[in-house]
Amino acid sequence: MSGSRGDEYNQLAALIAATRETSGELFGKAMVTWLRRHVSFDHCVIFGYRGASRPPLLFETFSPTESHVFVALYQEGPYLLDPFHHAAVERKEGFWRMRELAPDRFYASEYYRSYYSQTKLAEEVGFFVPLPGKDALVVSLMRLHASGPFGTADARLLRDMAPAVIGFARLRWPALPADEPAETKQDEAIAPVNEFERAHIWKSLSLTPREKHVVDLVLQGHSTESIARAMRIVPGTVKVHRRNIYRKLKIKSQAGLFARFVEIMDARKDQPAI
């Protein structure tokens, strides 16, 4: 990247100063300016994650039209199937590429075809920042199809920069903003994430806990073999669960299952956050 060493020091000083600002916008702009000095990207968005609750937006660089897809639609429910959301809730830390986190059938999933393809992204990468309790935030960098994916050298550089990015993000957000009602008790807030915790999303379906877990993994884009590994059961048992799920829900495909997911998300809009 062009510019003198003095310019870089000034940008870094501005970023450090922005960690003490009350505005996430100022911090985000300073972070983007500093990162773009080293690697090119089209967009940056910072989301907070707190279990299955609707993720608060902390910063974005989108136009209003782009924000509708990347933020508004995402917050309505697709975040629940986002590999970045899962990685954040699972307390991953550091720099990760989407391809490193996505399930084996993610790019053929109904979620990808119905929502993610609308983003027109060539690649998304992120800095994962665990916070106290179950909270986390992710600083995502995005490149559109016209720009192409991040190169190997770019990814290596961003991985090297991860400790600094994570440190700055924690200085700015030592905890997520409490701008939404918190129904969780203090002792529950610091409890470890249970692998079946997300199954309550499907509580309106007449399924067993194991079947709800299978539904969750199928919608994320996991194959039968991947589900078997995640649940520590044999693939044949997964197939039995899937047949039972389809029979109970009177559907015949993953498309039908995704349609049910959309119905559930629509029903949640007027309900308190989970």
mmCIF file of C-alpha atoms in Angstrom:
data_model
loop_
_atom_site.group_PDB
_atom_site.id
_atom_site.type_symbol
_atom_site.label_atom_id
_atom_site.label_comp_id
_atom_site.label_asym_id
_atom_site.label_seq_id
_atom_site.Cartn_x
_atom_site.Cartn_y
_atom_site.Cartn_z
ATOM 1 C CA MET A 1 0.000 0.000 0.000
ATOM 2 C CA SER A 2 1.142 3.544 -0.734
ATOM 3 C CA GLY A 3 1.966 6.198 1.845
ATOM 4 C CA SER A 4 4.746 7.031 4.231
ATOM 5 C CA ARG A 5 5.625 5.384 7.521
ATOM 6 C CA GLY A 6 4.460 8.558 9.232
ATOM 7 C CA ASP A 7 1.004 8.212 7.681
ATOM 8 C CA GLU A 8 0.753 4.685 9.020
ATOM 9 C CA TYR A 9 1.713 5.805 12.511
ATOM 10 C CA ASN A 10 -0.915 8.556 12.327
ATOM 11 C CA GLN A 11 -3.583 6.064 11.264
ATOM 12 C CA LEU A 12 -2.610 3.720 14.065
ATOM 13 C CA ALA A 13 -2.706 6.577 16.566
ATOM 14 C CA ALA A 14 -6.162 7.549 15.300
ATOM 15 C CA LEU A 15 -7.342 3.950 15.741
ATOM 16 C CA ILE A 16 -6.011 3.788 19.292
ATOM 17 C CA ALA A 17 -7.694 7.094 20.110
ATOM 18 C CA ALA A 18 -10.974 5.808 18.606
ATOM 19 C CA THR A 19 -11.051 2.913 21.072
ATOM 20 C CA ARG A 20 -11.891 5.510 23.736
ATOM 21 C CA GLU A 21 -14.701 7.108 21.718
ATOM 22 C CA THR A 22 -18.330 6.370 22.536
ATOM 23 C CA SER A 23 -19.157 6.149 18.831
ATOM 24 C CA GLY A 24 -18.658 2.777 17.184
ATOM 25 C CA GLU A 25 -18.790 4.617 13.862
ATOM 26 C CA LEU A 26 -15.571 6.516 14.605
ATOM 27 C CA PHE A 27 -13.804 3.347 15.685
ATOM 28 C CA GLY A 28 -15.041 1.401 12.665
ATOM 29 C CA LYS A 29 -13.882 4.066 10.212
ATOM 30 C CA ALA A 30 -10.458 4.234 11.862
ATOM 31 C CA MET A 31 -10.189 0.425 11.748
ATOM 32 C CA VAL A 32 -11.177 0.318 8.062
ATOM 33 C CA THR A 33 -8.652 3.055 7.175
ATOM 34 C CA TRP A 34 -5.861 1.177 8.931
ATOM 35 C CA LEU A 35 -6.749 -2.237 7.497
ATOM 36 C CA ARG A 36 -7.117 -0.885 3.956
ATOM 37 C CA ARG A 37 -3.578 0.388 4.157
ATOM 38 C CA HIS A 38 -2.488 -3.250 4.143
ATOM 39 C CA VAL A 39 -5.210 -5.201 2.292
ATOM 40 C CA SER A 40 -7.948 -4.158 -0.129
ATOM 41 C CA PHE A 41 -11.577 -5.091 0.544
ATOM 42 C CA ASP A 42 -15.007 -3.770 -0.413
ATOM 43 C CA HIS A 43 -16.911 -3.774 2.860
ATOM 44 C CA CYS A 44 -16.532 -4.133 6.604
ATOM 45 C CA VAL A 45 -19.252 -4.959 9.099
ATOM 46 C CA ILE A 46 -19.014 -5.581 12.842
ATOM 47 C CA PHE A 47 -21.730 -7.628 14.543
ATOM 48 C CA GLY A 48 -22.070 -8.605 18.170
ATOM 49 C CA TYR A 49 -23.246 -12.122 19.008
ATOM 50 C CA ARG A 50 -25.023 -13.298 22.141
ATOM 51 C CA GLY A 51 -26.209 -16.878 21.801
ATOM 52 C CA ALA A 52 -29.249 -17.207 19.537
ATOM 53 C CA SER A 53 -30.380 -13.612 20.143
ATOM 54 C CA ARG A 54 -30.651 -11.091 17.321
ATOM 55 C CA PRO A 55 -27.103 -9.792 16.735
ATOM 56 C CA PRO A 56 -26.624 -6.050 17.311
ATOM 57 C CA LEU A 57 -24.959 -4.102 14.504
ATOM 58 C CA LEU A 58 -21.880 -2.245 15.747
ATOM 59 C CA PHE A 59 -20.538 -0.839 12.466
ATOM 60 C CA GLU A 60 -21.117 -1.107 8.698
ATOM 61 C CA THR A 61 -19.838 0.397 5.446
ATOM 62 C CA PHE A 62 -22.851 -0.549 3.285
ATOM 63 C CA SER A 63 -25.086 1.696 1.223
ATOM 64 C CA PRO A 64 -28.783 1.693 2.292
ATOM 65 C CA THR A 65 -29.632 -0.837 -0.429
ATOM 66 C CA GLU A 66 -26.748 -3.125 0.512
ATOM 67 C CA SER A 67 -27.535 -2.736 4.203
ATOM 68 C CA HIS A 68 -31.008 -4.160 3.600
ATOM 69 C CA VAL A 69 -29.465 -7.477 2.531
ATOM 70 C CA PHE A 70 -26.343 -7.576 4.710
ATOM 71 C CA VAL A 71 -27.930 -6.234 7.900
ATOM 72 C CA ALA A 72 -31.748 -5.996 7.972
ATOM 73 C CA LEU A 73 -32.483 -9.337 6.300
ATOM 74 C CA TYR A 74 -29.595 -11.009 8.127
ATOM 75 C CA GLN A 75 -30.887 -9.913 11.527
ATOM 76 C CA GLU A 76 -34.365 -11.283 10.761
ATOM 77 C CA GLY A 77 -33.133 -14.854 11.012
ATOM 78 C CA PRO A 78 -30.466 -15.916 8.469
ATOM 79 C CA TYR A 79 -27.758 -15.170 11.060
ATOM 80 C CA LEU A 80 -28.820 -18.371 12.809
ATOM 81 C CA LEU A 81 -27.456 -20.372 9.868
ATOM 82 C CA ASP A 82 -24.337 -18.250 9.356
ATOM 83 C CA PRO A 83 -21.017 -20.083 9.928
ATOM 84 C CA PHE A 84 -19.612 -16.857 11.408
ATOM 85 C CA HIS A 85 -22.415 -16.766 13.986
ATOM 86 C CA HIS A 86 -21.747 -20.362 14.966
ATOM 87 C CA ALA A 87 -18.012 -19.805 15.244
ATOM 88 C CA ALA A 88 -18.553 -16.716 17.410
ATOM 89 C CA VAL A 89 -20.965 -18.527 19.732
ATOM 90 C CA GLU A 90 -18.508 -21.433 19.959
ATOM 91 C CA ARG A 91 -15.878 -18.951 21.220
ATOM 92 C CA LYS A 92 -13.470 -19.192 18.297
ATOM 93 C CA GLU A 93 -10.790 -16.512 18.354
ATOM 94 C CA GLY A 94 -8.464 -15.105 15.715
ATOM 95 C CA PHE A 95 -8.663 -14.743 11.954
ATOM 96 C CA TRP A 96 -10.835 -17.161 9.962
ATOM 97 C CA ARG A 97 -11.935 -17.442 6.344
ATOM 98 C CA MET A 98 -15.505 -18.467 5.542
ATOM 99 C CA ARG A 99 -14.225 -21.521 3.671
ATOM 100 C CA GLU A 100 -12.486 -22.694 6.870
ATOM 101 C CA LEU A 101 -15.680 -22.504 8.922
ATOM 102 C CA ALA A 102 -18.464 -23.431 6.498
ATOM 103 C CA PRO A 103 -19.993 -26.934 6.704
ATOM 104 C CA ASP A 104 -19.173 -29.338 3.896
ATOM 105 C CA ARG A 105 -22.461 -28.724 2.043
ATOM 106 C CA PHE A 106 -22.784 -25.023 2.870
ATOM 107 C CA TYR A 107 -22.394 -23.787 -0.707
ATOM 108 C CA ALA A 108 -25.139 -26.184 -1.874
ATOM 109 C CA SER A 109 -27.501 -25.449 1.019
ATOM 110 C CA GLU A 110 -30.896 -23.743 0.750
ATOM 111 C CA TYR A 111 -29.556 -21.022 3.055
ATOM 112 C CA TYR A 112 -26.754 -20.266 0.595
ATOM 113 C CA ARG A 113 -29.064 -20.310 -2.429
ATOM 114 C CA SER A 114 -31.887 -18.352 -0.795
ATOM 115 C CA TYR A 115 -29.959 -15.774 1.237
ATOM 116 C CA TYR A 116 -26.173 -15.800 1.055
ATOM 117 C CA SER A 117 -26.016 -15.694 -2.743
ATOM 118 C CA GLN A 118 -27.840 -12.329 -2.585
ATOM 119 C CA THR A 119 -24.735 -10.775 -1.024
ATOM 120 C CA LYS A 120 -22.747 -11.330 -4.253
ATOM 121 C CA LEU A 121 -19.616 -11.959 -2.221
ATOM 122 C CA ALA A 122 -16.507 -13.612 -3.584
ATOM 123 C CA GLU A 123 -15.253 -14.125 -0.041
ATOM 124 C CA GLU A 124 -15.828 -13.100 3.562
ATOM 125 C CA VAL A 125 -13.189 -13.282 6.282
ATOM 126 C CA GLY A 126 -13.389 -12.271 9.905
ATOM 127 C CA PHE A 127 -11.598 -11.457 13.128
ATOM 128 C CA PHE A 128 -13.340 -13.322 15.971
ATOM 129 C CA VAL A 129 -13.303 -11.649 19.368
ATOM 130 C CA PRO A 130 -14.695 -13.561 22.389
ATOM 131 C CA LEU A 131 -15.984 -11.262 25.138
ATOM 132 C CA PRO A 132 -17.036 -11.942 28.761
ATOM 133 C CA GLY A 133 -19.792 -14.510 29.285
ATOM 134 C CA LYS A 134 -21.274 -15.819 26.048
ATOM 135 C CA ASP A 135 -20.761 -12.580 24.136
ATOM 136 C CA ALA A 136 -18.518 -12.188 21.108
ATOM 137 C CA LEU A 137 -18.070 -9.863 18.178
ATOM 138 C CA VAL A 138 -16.799 -10.378 14.657
ATOM 139 C CA VAL A 139 -15.052 -7.830 12.455
ATOM 140 C CA SER A 140 -15.918 -9.068 8.946
ATOM 141 C CA LEU A 141 -14.114 -7.999 5.778
ATOM 142 C CA MET A 142 -15.807 -8.691 2.452
ATOM 143 C CA ARG A 143 -14.785 -8.791 -1.184
ATOM 144 C CA LEU A 144 -17.411 -8.786 -3.935
ATOM 145 C CA HIS A 145 -17.291 -10.998 -7.027
ATOM 146 C CA ALA A 146 -15.881 -8.109 -9.064
ATOM 147 C CA SER A 147 -12.890 -7.920 -6.701
ATOM 148 C CA GLY A 148 -12.316 -11.643 -6.366
ATOM 149 C CA PRO A 149 -11.398 -13.550 -3.187
ATOM 150 C CA PHE A 150 -8.578 -12.610 -0.828
ATOM 151 C CA GLY A 151 -5.195 -13.837 -2.022
ATOM 152 C CA THR A 152 -2.996 -16.152 0.000
ATOM 153 C CA ALA A 153 -0.611 -13.337 0.901
ATOM 154 C CA ASP A 154 -3.510 -11.099 1.973
ATOM 155 C CA ALA A 155 -4.949 -13.824 4.188
ATOM 156 C CA ARG A 156 -1.549 -14.489 5.734
ATOM 157 C CA LEU A 157 -1.079 -10.792 6.497
ATOM 158 C CA LEU A 158 -4.557 -10.475 8.012
ATOM 159 C CA ARG A 159 -3.884 -13.531 10.171
ATOM 160 C CA ASP A 160 -0.697 -11.873 11.420
ATOM 161 C CA MET A 161 -2.678 -8.707 12.195
ATOM 162 C CA ALA A 162 -5.369 -10.575 14.130
ATOM 163 C CA PRO A 163 -3.915 -10.080 17.651
ATOM 164 C CA ALA A 164 -3.817 -6.303 17.123
ATOM 165 C CA VAL A 165 -7.332 -6.159 15.623
ATOM 166 C CA ILE A 166 -8.727 -8.276 18.456
ATOM 167 C CA GLY A 167 -6.969 -6.133 21.055
ATOM 168 C CA PHE A 168 -8.339 -2.884 19.578
ATOM 169 C CA ALA A 169 -11.856 -4.326 19.322
ATOM 170 C CA ARG A 170 -11.793 -5.405 22.980
ATOM 171 C CA LEU A 171 -10.634 -1.941 24.035
ATOM 172 C CA ARG A 172 -13.583 -0.400 22.193
ATOM 173 C CA TRP A 173 -16.147 -3.031 23.237
ATOM 174 C CA PRO A 174 -15.117 -4.708 26.496
ATOM 175 C CA ALA A 175 -18.726 -5.958 26.460
ATOM 176 C CA LEU A 176 -21.611 -5.760 24.018
ATOM 177 C CA PRO A 177 -23.965 -2.789 24.403
ATOM 178 C CA ALA A 178 -27.014 -3.584 26.514
ATOM 179 C CA ASP A 179 -29.428 -1.974 24.087
ATOM 180 C CA GLU A 180 -31.840 -4.910 24.023
ATOM 181 C CA PRO A 181 -33.720 -6.409 27.007
ATOM 182 C CA ALA A 182 -31.710 -9.127 28.696
ATOM 183 C CA GLU A 183 -33.905 -11.933 30.003
ATOM 184 C CA THR A 184 -30.932 -14.026 31.062
ATOM 185 C CA LYS A 185 -29.916 -14.335 34.689
ATOM 186 C CA GLN A 186 -26.345 -13.465 35.569
ATOM 187 C CA ASP A 187 -25.348 -17.031 36.361
ATOM 188 C CA GLU A 188 -26.824 -18.199 33.050
ATOM 189 C CA ALA A 189 -24.969 -15.497 31.139
ATOM 190 C CA ILE A 190 -21.609 -17.042 31.986
ATOM 191 C CA ALA A 191 -22.650 -20.659 31.503
ATOM 192 C CA PRO A 192 -20.921 -22.597 28.720
ATOM 193 C CA VAL A 193 -22.779 -22.954 25.419
ATOM 194 C CA ASN A 194 -24.628 -26.277 25.308
ATOM 195 C CA GLU A 195 -24.645 -28.103 21.978
ATOM 196 C CA PHE A 196 -28.439 -28.388 22.150
ATOM 197 C CA GLU A 197 -29.049 -24.791 23.256
ATOM 198 C CA ARG A 198 -30.038 -23.718 19.761
ATOM 199 C CA ALA A 199 -32.572 -26.530 19.416
ATOM 200 C CA HIS A 200 -35.152 -24.392 21.260
ATOM 201 C CA ILE A 201 -35.441 -22.336 18.067
ATOM 202 C CA TRP A 202 -37.419 -25.238 16.640
ATOM 203 C CA LYS A 203 -39.627 -25.672 19.721
ATOM 204 C CA SER A 204 -42.762 -25.020 17.615
ATOM 205 C CA LEU A 205 -42.040 -28.228 15.693
ATOM 206 C CA SER A 206 -43.246 -31.559 17.077
ATOM 207 C CA LEU A 207 -39.786 -33.074 17.111
ATOM 208 C CA THR A 208 -37.528 -34.725 19.661
ATOM 209 C CA PRO A 209 -34.447 -32.819 20.921
ATOM 210 C CA ARG A 210 -32.195 -34.969 18.735
ATOM 211 C CA GLU A 211 -34.365 -34.333 15.686
ATOM 212 C CA LYS A 212 -34.254 -30.578 16.358
ATOM 213 C CA HIS A 213 -30.472 -30.772 16.509
ATOM 214 C CA VAL A 214 -30.447 -32.576 13.152
ATOM 215 C CA VAL A 215 -32.722 -29.879 11.675
ATOM 216 C CA ASP A 216 -30.305 -27.205 12.855
ATOM 217 C CA LEU A 217 -27.298 -28.947 11.300
ATOM 218 C CA VAL A 218 -29.080 -29.735 8.023
ATOM 219 C CA LEU A 219 -30.093 -26.099 7.580
ATOM 220 C CA GLN A 220 -26.537 -24.938 8.293
ATOM 221 C CA GLY A 221 -25.336 -27.030 5.352
ATOM 222 C CA HIS A 222 -23.944 -30.171 6.972
ATOM 223 C CA SER A 223 -23.994 -33.453 5.039
ATOM 224 C CA THR A 224 -25.220 -36.682 6.611
ATOM 225 C CA GLU A 225 -21.626 -37.693 7.352
ATOM 226 C CA SER A 226 -20.821 -34.305 8.900
ATOM 227 C CA ILE A 227 -23.935 -34.468 11.089
ATOM 228 C CA ALA A 228 -22.953 -37.949 12.228
ATOM 229 C CA ARG A 229 -19.514 -36.684 13.297
ATOM 230 C CA ALA A 230 -20.982 -33.639 15.067
ATOM 231 C CA MET A 231 -23.546 -35.718 16.976
ATOM 232 C CA ARG A 232 -21.271 -38.751 17.459
ATOM 233 C CA ILE A 233 -23.719 -41.151 15.865
ATOM 234 C CA VAL A 234 -23.562 -43.296 12.740
ATOM 235 C CA PRO A 235 -24.733 -41.947 9.354
ATOM 236 C CA GLY A 236 -27.545 -44.505 9.251
ATOM 237 C CA THR A 237 -29.038 -43.012 12.420
ATOM 238 C CA VAL A 238 -28.879 -39.540 10.871
ATOM 239 C CA LYS A 239 -30.803 -40.810 7.845
ATOM 240 C CA VAL A 240 -33.465 -42.273 10.134
ATOM 241 C CA HIS A 241 -33.762 -38.940 11.946
ATOM 242 C CA ARG A 242 -34.104 -37.098 8.622
ATOM 243 C CA ARG A 243 -36.825 -39.470 7.385
ATOM 244 C CA ASN A 244 -38.730 -39.030 10.639
ATOM 245 C CA ILE A 245 -38.341 -35.227 10.479
ATOM 246 C CA TYR A 246 -39.622 -35.043 6.900
ATOM 247 C CA ARG A 247 -42.537 -37.335 7.745
ATOM 248 C CA LYS A 248 -43.559 -35.353 10.841
ATOM 249 C CA LEU A 249 -43.279 -32.004 9.046
ATOM 250 C CA LYS A 250 -44.962 -33.364 5.881
ATOM 251 C CA ILE A 251 -42.107 -32.183 3.661
ATOM 252 C CA LYS A 252 -39.986 -33.950 1.056
ATOM 253 C CA SER A 253 -36.773 -31.956 0.770
ATOM 254 C CA GLN A 254 -34.334 -29.525 2.341
ATOM 255 C CA ALA A 255 -36.179 -26.779 0.442
ATOM 256 C CA GLY A 256 -39.300 -27.651 2.404
ATOM 257 C CA LEU A 257 -37.289 -27.593 5.630
ATOM 258 C CA PHE A 258 -35.905 -24.164 4.782
ATOM 259 C CA ALA A 259 -39.438 -22.943 4.058
ATOM 260 C CA ARG A 260 -40.380 -24.009 7.587
ATOM 261 C CA PHE A 261 -37.363 -22.099 8.900
ATOM 262 C CA VAL A 262 -38.588 -18.960 7.114
ATOM 263 C CA GLU A 263 -42.052 -19.429 8.643
ATOM 264 C CA ILE A 264 -40.534 -19.714 12.112
ATOM 265 C CA MET A 265 -38.431 -16.589 11.593
ATOM 266 C CA ASP A 266 -41.500 -14.655 10.410
ATOM 267 C CA ALA A 267 -43.384 -15.760 13.521
ATOM 268 C CA ARG A 268 -40.508 -14.598 15.759
ATOM 269 C CA LYS A 269 -40.533 -11.024 14.429
ATOM 270 C CA ASP A 270 -43.274 -9.896 16.788
ATOM 271 C CA GLN A 271 -41.987 -11.921 19.738
ATOM 272 C CA PRO A 272 -39.345 -10.995 22.356
ATOM 273 C CA ALA A 273 -35.768 -11.895 21.414
ATOM 274 C CA ILE A 274 -34.711 -15.387 22.423
#
